Amino acid sequence: MKANRTVRDFEVALMNLLLTTSFERITVDQICDEALLHRSSFYRYFHDKYDLLEQALGAWVERIVDQTATEDDLIEALVSQIEANRAMFSNLANGGMRSSFSAELVRMIAEILLARRQTPSQNTIVVALKKAENPEMLAYVLSGAIMGAFYWWQENNYHVPKAEVVTFIKRSVHGLVQ
């Protein structure tokens, strides 16, 4: 129980820091200070801040997945969360597709998608990953599509209506997995 609380405290600390600071500038010491936990506790659970980010994003996606019934609901929920947390996601994606961190985010999302493949879900993406000849490649293609749409929306200062972004992502994902 304590381990879960400690991990959650580090996740919350990172997300709080992302409200005002780009991920590339956040240090482990800042995360520990924000969480009110010692640096040794951080390294007991995580290799580095990228490991924490992957854990935090994974937990975030899991919460959204658990609250949605269909793939379309999931896409709508993800886009809504990105819109509601613009500052955090802007600081996470600082530098756009040209950032060296962009490839790391694509990898993280692909890993989260691949992990979902182990669940007994009827979600179209999960089913497609289970049936794919090369599930890892499909996960990276889907992840790249998701990140590309997000970066495009961000570069357009979120002026494109959310409903248009949701519709586009739904059509794109359906086209990729069918």
Short mmCIF file of C-alpha atoms in Angstrom, two decimals, residues 5-69:
data_model
loop_
_atom_site.label_atom_id
_atom_site.label_comp_id
_atom_site.label_asym_id
_atom_site.label_seq_id
_atom_site.Cartn_x
_atom_site.Cartn_y
_atom_site.Cartn_z
CA ARG A 5 1.05 5.81 -2.50
CA THR A 6 4.71 6.72 -3.02
CA VAL A 7 4.53 5.99 -6.75
CA ARG A 8 1.30 8.00 -7.00
CA ASP A 9 2.95 10.91 -5.11
CA PHE A 10 5.80 10.95 -7.64
CA GLU A 11 3.31 10.80 -10.54
CA VAL A 12 1.30 13.71 -9.12
CA ALA A 13 4.47 15.69 -8.50
CA LEU A 14 5.59 15.25 -12.09
CA MET A 15 2.18 16.23 -13.45
CA ASN A 16 2.13 19.32 -11.21
CA LEU A 17 5.57 20.37 -12.43
CA LEU A 18 4.47 19.90 -16.04
CA LEU A 19 1.86 22.62 -15.52
CA THR A 20 4.64 25.23 -15.50
CA THR A 21 7.87 23.59 -16.73
CA SER A 22 8.85 21.69 -19.86
CA PHE A 23 9.65 18.04 -19.26
CA GLU A 24 13.18 18.45 -20.60
CA ARG A 25 13.92 21.02 -17.86
CA ILE A 26 12.42 19.08 -14.95
CA THR A 27 14.99 17.36 -12.74
CA VAL A 28 14.68 14.41 -10.39
CA ASP A 29 15.45 16.77 -7.49
CA GLN A 30 12.51 19.00 -8.46
CA ILE A 31 10.23 15.96 -8.63
CA CYS A 32 11.38 14.82 -5.19
CA ASP A 33 10.93 18.29 -3.71
CA GLU A 34 7.42 18.54 -5.17
CA ALA A 35 6.51 15.07 -3.85
CA LEU A 36 8.11 15.79 -0.47
CA LEU A 37 10.04 12.53 -0.81
CA HIS A 38 13.73 11.67 -0.71
CA ARG A 39 15.77 11.09 -3.84
CA SER A 40 16.57 7.53 -2.70
CA SER A 41 12.82 6.80 -2.70
CA PHE A 42 12.63 7.98 -6.29
CA TYR A 43 15.36 5.58 -7.40
CA ARG A 44 13.76 2.74 -5.47
CA TYR A 45 10.84 2.88 -7.91
CA PHE A 46 12.20 4.50 -11.08
CA HIS A 47 15.37 4.42 -13.17
CA ASP A 48 15.02 8.04 -14.25
CA LYS A 49 12.43 10.71 -14.97
CA TYR A 50 11.54 9.03 -18.28
CA ASP A 51 10.63 5.86 -16.40
CA LEU A 52 8.40 7.92 -14.09
CA LEU A 53 6.79 9.63 -17.08
CA GLU A 54 6.04 6.29 -18.71
CA GLN A 55 4.48 5.05 -15.45
CA ALA A 56 2.46 8.26 -15.04
CA LEU A 57 1.21 8.25 -18.65
CA GLY A 58 0.39 4.55 -18.39
CA ALA A 59 -1.62 5.11 -15.21
CA TRP A 60 -3.36 8.10 -16.79
CA VAL A 61 -4.33 6.09 -19.88
CA GLU A 62 -5.44 3.12 -17.73
CA ARG A 63 -7.78 5.38 -15.72
CA ILE A 64 -9.31 6.73 -18.92
CA VAL A 65 -9.59 3.27 -20.50
CA ASP A 66 -11.29 1.90 -17.38
CA GLN A 67 -13.88 4.71 -17.54
CA THR A 68 -14.77 4.27 -21.22
CA ALA A 69 -16.90 1.59 -22.82
#
